[in-house]
XYZ file of C-alpha atoms in Angstrom:
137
model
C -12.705 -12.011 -3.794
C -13.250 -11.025 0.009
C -12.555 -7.200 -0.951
C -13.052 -4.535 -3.532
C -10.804 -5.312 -6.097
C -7.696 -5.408 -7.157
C -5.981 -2.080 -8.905
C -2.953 -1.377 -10.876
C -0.559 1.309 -9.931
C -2.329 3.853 -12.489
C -5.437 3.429 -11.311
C -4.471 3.692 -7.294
C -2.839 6.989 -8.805
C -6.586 8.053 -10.699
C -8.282 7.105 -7.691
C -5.974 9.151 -5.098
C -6.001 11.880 -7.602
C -9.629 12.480 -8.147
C -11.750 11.168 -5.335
C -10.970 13.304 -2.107
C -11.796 10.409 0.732
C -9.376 7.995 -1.252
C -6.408 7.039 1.029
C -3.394 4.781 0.308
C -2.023 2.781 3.024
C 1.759 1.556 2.344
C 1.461 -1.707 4.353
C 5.211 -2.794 4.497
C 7.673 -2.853 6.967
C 9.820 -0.088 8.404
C 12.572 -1.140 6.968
C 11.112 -1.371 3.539
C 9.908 2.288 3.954
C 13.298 3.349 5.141
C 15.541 1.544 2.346
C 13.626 1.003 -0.625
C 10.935 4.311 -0.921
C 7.858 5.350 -0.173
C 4.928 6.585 -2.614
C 4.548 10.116 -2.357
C 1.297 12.000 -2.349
C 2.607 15.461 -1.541
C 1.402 16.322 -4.939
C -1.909 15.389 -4.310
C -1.873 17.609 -1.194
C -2.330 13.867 0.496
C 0.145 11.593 2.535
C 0.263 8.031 2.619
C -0.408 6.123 5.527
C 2.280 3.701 7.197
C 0.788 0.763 9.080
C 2.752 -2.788 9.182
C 0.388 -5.737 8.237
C 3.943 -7.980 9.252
C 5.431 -6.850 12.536
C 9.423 -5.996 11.711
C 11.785 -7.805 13.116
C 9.442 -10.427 14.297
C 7.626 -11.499 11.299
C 4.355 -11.945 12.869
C 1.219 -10.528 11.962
C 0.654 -6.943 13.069
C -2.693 -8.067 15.543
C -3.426 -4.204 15.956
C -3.430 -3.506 12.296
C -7.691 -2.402 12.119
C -7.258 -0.944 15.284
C -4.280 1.584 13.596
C -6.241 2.059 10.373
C -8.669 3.666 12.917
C -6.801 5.124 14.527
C -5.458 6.657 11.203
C -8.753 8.060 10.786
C -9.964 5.538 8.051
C -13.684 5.407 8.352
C -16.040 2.992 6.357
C -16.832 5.195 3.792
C -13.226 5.750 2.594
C -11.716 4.434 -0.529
C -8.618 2.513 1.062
C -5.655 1.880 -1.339
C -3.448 -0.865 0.125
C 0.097 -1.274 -1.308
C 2.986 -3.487 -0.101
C 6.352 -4.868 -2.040
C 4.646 -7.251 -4.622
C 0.805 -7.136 -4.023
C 0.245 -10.321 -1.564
C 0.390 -8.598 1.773
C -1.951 -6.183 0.774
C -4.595 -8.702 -0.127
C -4.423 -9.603 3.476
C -4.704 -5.801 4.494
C -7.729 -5.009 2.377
C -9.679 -8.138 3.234
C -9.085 -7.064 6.711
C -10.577 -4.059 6.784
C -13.105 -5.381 4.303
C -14.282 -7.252 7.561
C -13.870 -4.573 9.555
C -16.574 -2.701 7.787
C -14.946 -0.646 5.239
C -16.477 -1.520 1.895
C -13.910 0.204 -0.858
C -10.830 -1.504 0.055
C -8.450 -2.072 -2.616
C -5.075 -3.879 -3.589
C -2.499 -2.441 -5.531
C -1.392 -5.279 -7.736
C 2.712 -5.452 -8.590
C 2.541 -3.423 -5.154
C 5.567 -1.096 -4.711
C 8.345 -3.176 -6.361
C 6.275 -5.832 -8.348
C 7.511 -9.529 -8.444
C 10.327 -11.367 -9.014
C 11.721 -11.515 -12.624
C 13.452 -14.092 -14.503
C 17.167 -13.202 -12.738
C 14.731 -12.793 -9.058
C 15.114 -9.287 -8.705
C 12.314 -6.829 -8.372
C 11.709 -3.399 -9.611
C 10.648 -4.059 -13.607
C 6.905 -3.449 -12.317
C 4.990 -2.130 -9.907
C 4.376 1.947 -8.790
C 8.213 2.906 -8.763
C 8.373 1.401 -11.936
C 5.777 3.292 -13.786
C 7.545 6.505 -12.449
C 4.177 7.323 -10.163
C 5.687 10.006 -7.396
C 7.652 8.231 -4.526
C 10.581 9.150 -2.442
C 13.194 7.664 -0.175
C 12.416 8.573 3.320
């Protein structure tokens, strides 16, 4: 494993909870954060952070993704929390900034929507499933 380690959607939710410089960066596309939800961290007095690792419409990868995690204000002593649909894209993301110098990087695993069930639709895992706060934006 090339990054921290991989969490499950309760854990993210302890982590963002109780350790102040723990941030959660929803790595989808736009219009995954527009049509199927967003976590929400209001709660927490936190908001997520909303930085394609896959350019949308073009399907490429996003080549300035470190660059807006800095830009973000993610430093390399944060706890980063990466999320996307299923938990694959945010392997990528974390052992990203895992090279880029930021040592607690983290996937969510089942992501926002978890995988694909017997009849291939999502939703039976993941953070929406477990009822953790999200929102449609």
């Amino acid at each position: 494993m090339t990054y921290a380690g991989d969490l499950t959607p309760q854990q993210a939710w302890e982590k963002l909870e109780n350790d102040p410089k723990a941030k959660l960066v929803d790595c989808r596309t736009r219009p995954e954060w527009a049509y199927v939800g967003v976590p929400d961290l209001e709660i927490l007095g936190k908001q997520t952070l909303f930085i394609e690792w896959v350019t949308f419409p073009e399907g490429r990868a996003n080549e300035s993704f470190v660059a807006e995690l800095r830009d973000a204000g993610i430093a390399d002593d944060d706890e980063v929390i990466f999320i996307c649909r299923s938990g694959h894209r945010s392997i990528g993301a974390a052992e990203a900034a895992t090279a880029d110098g930021i040592a607690k990087a983290y996937n969510i695993v089942d992501g926002f929507e978890g995988q694909l069930d017997e009849f291939d639709h999502r939703g039976g895992a993941g953070w929406r499933a477990l009822d953790l706060p999200w929102r449609q934006s």
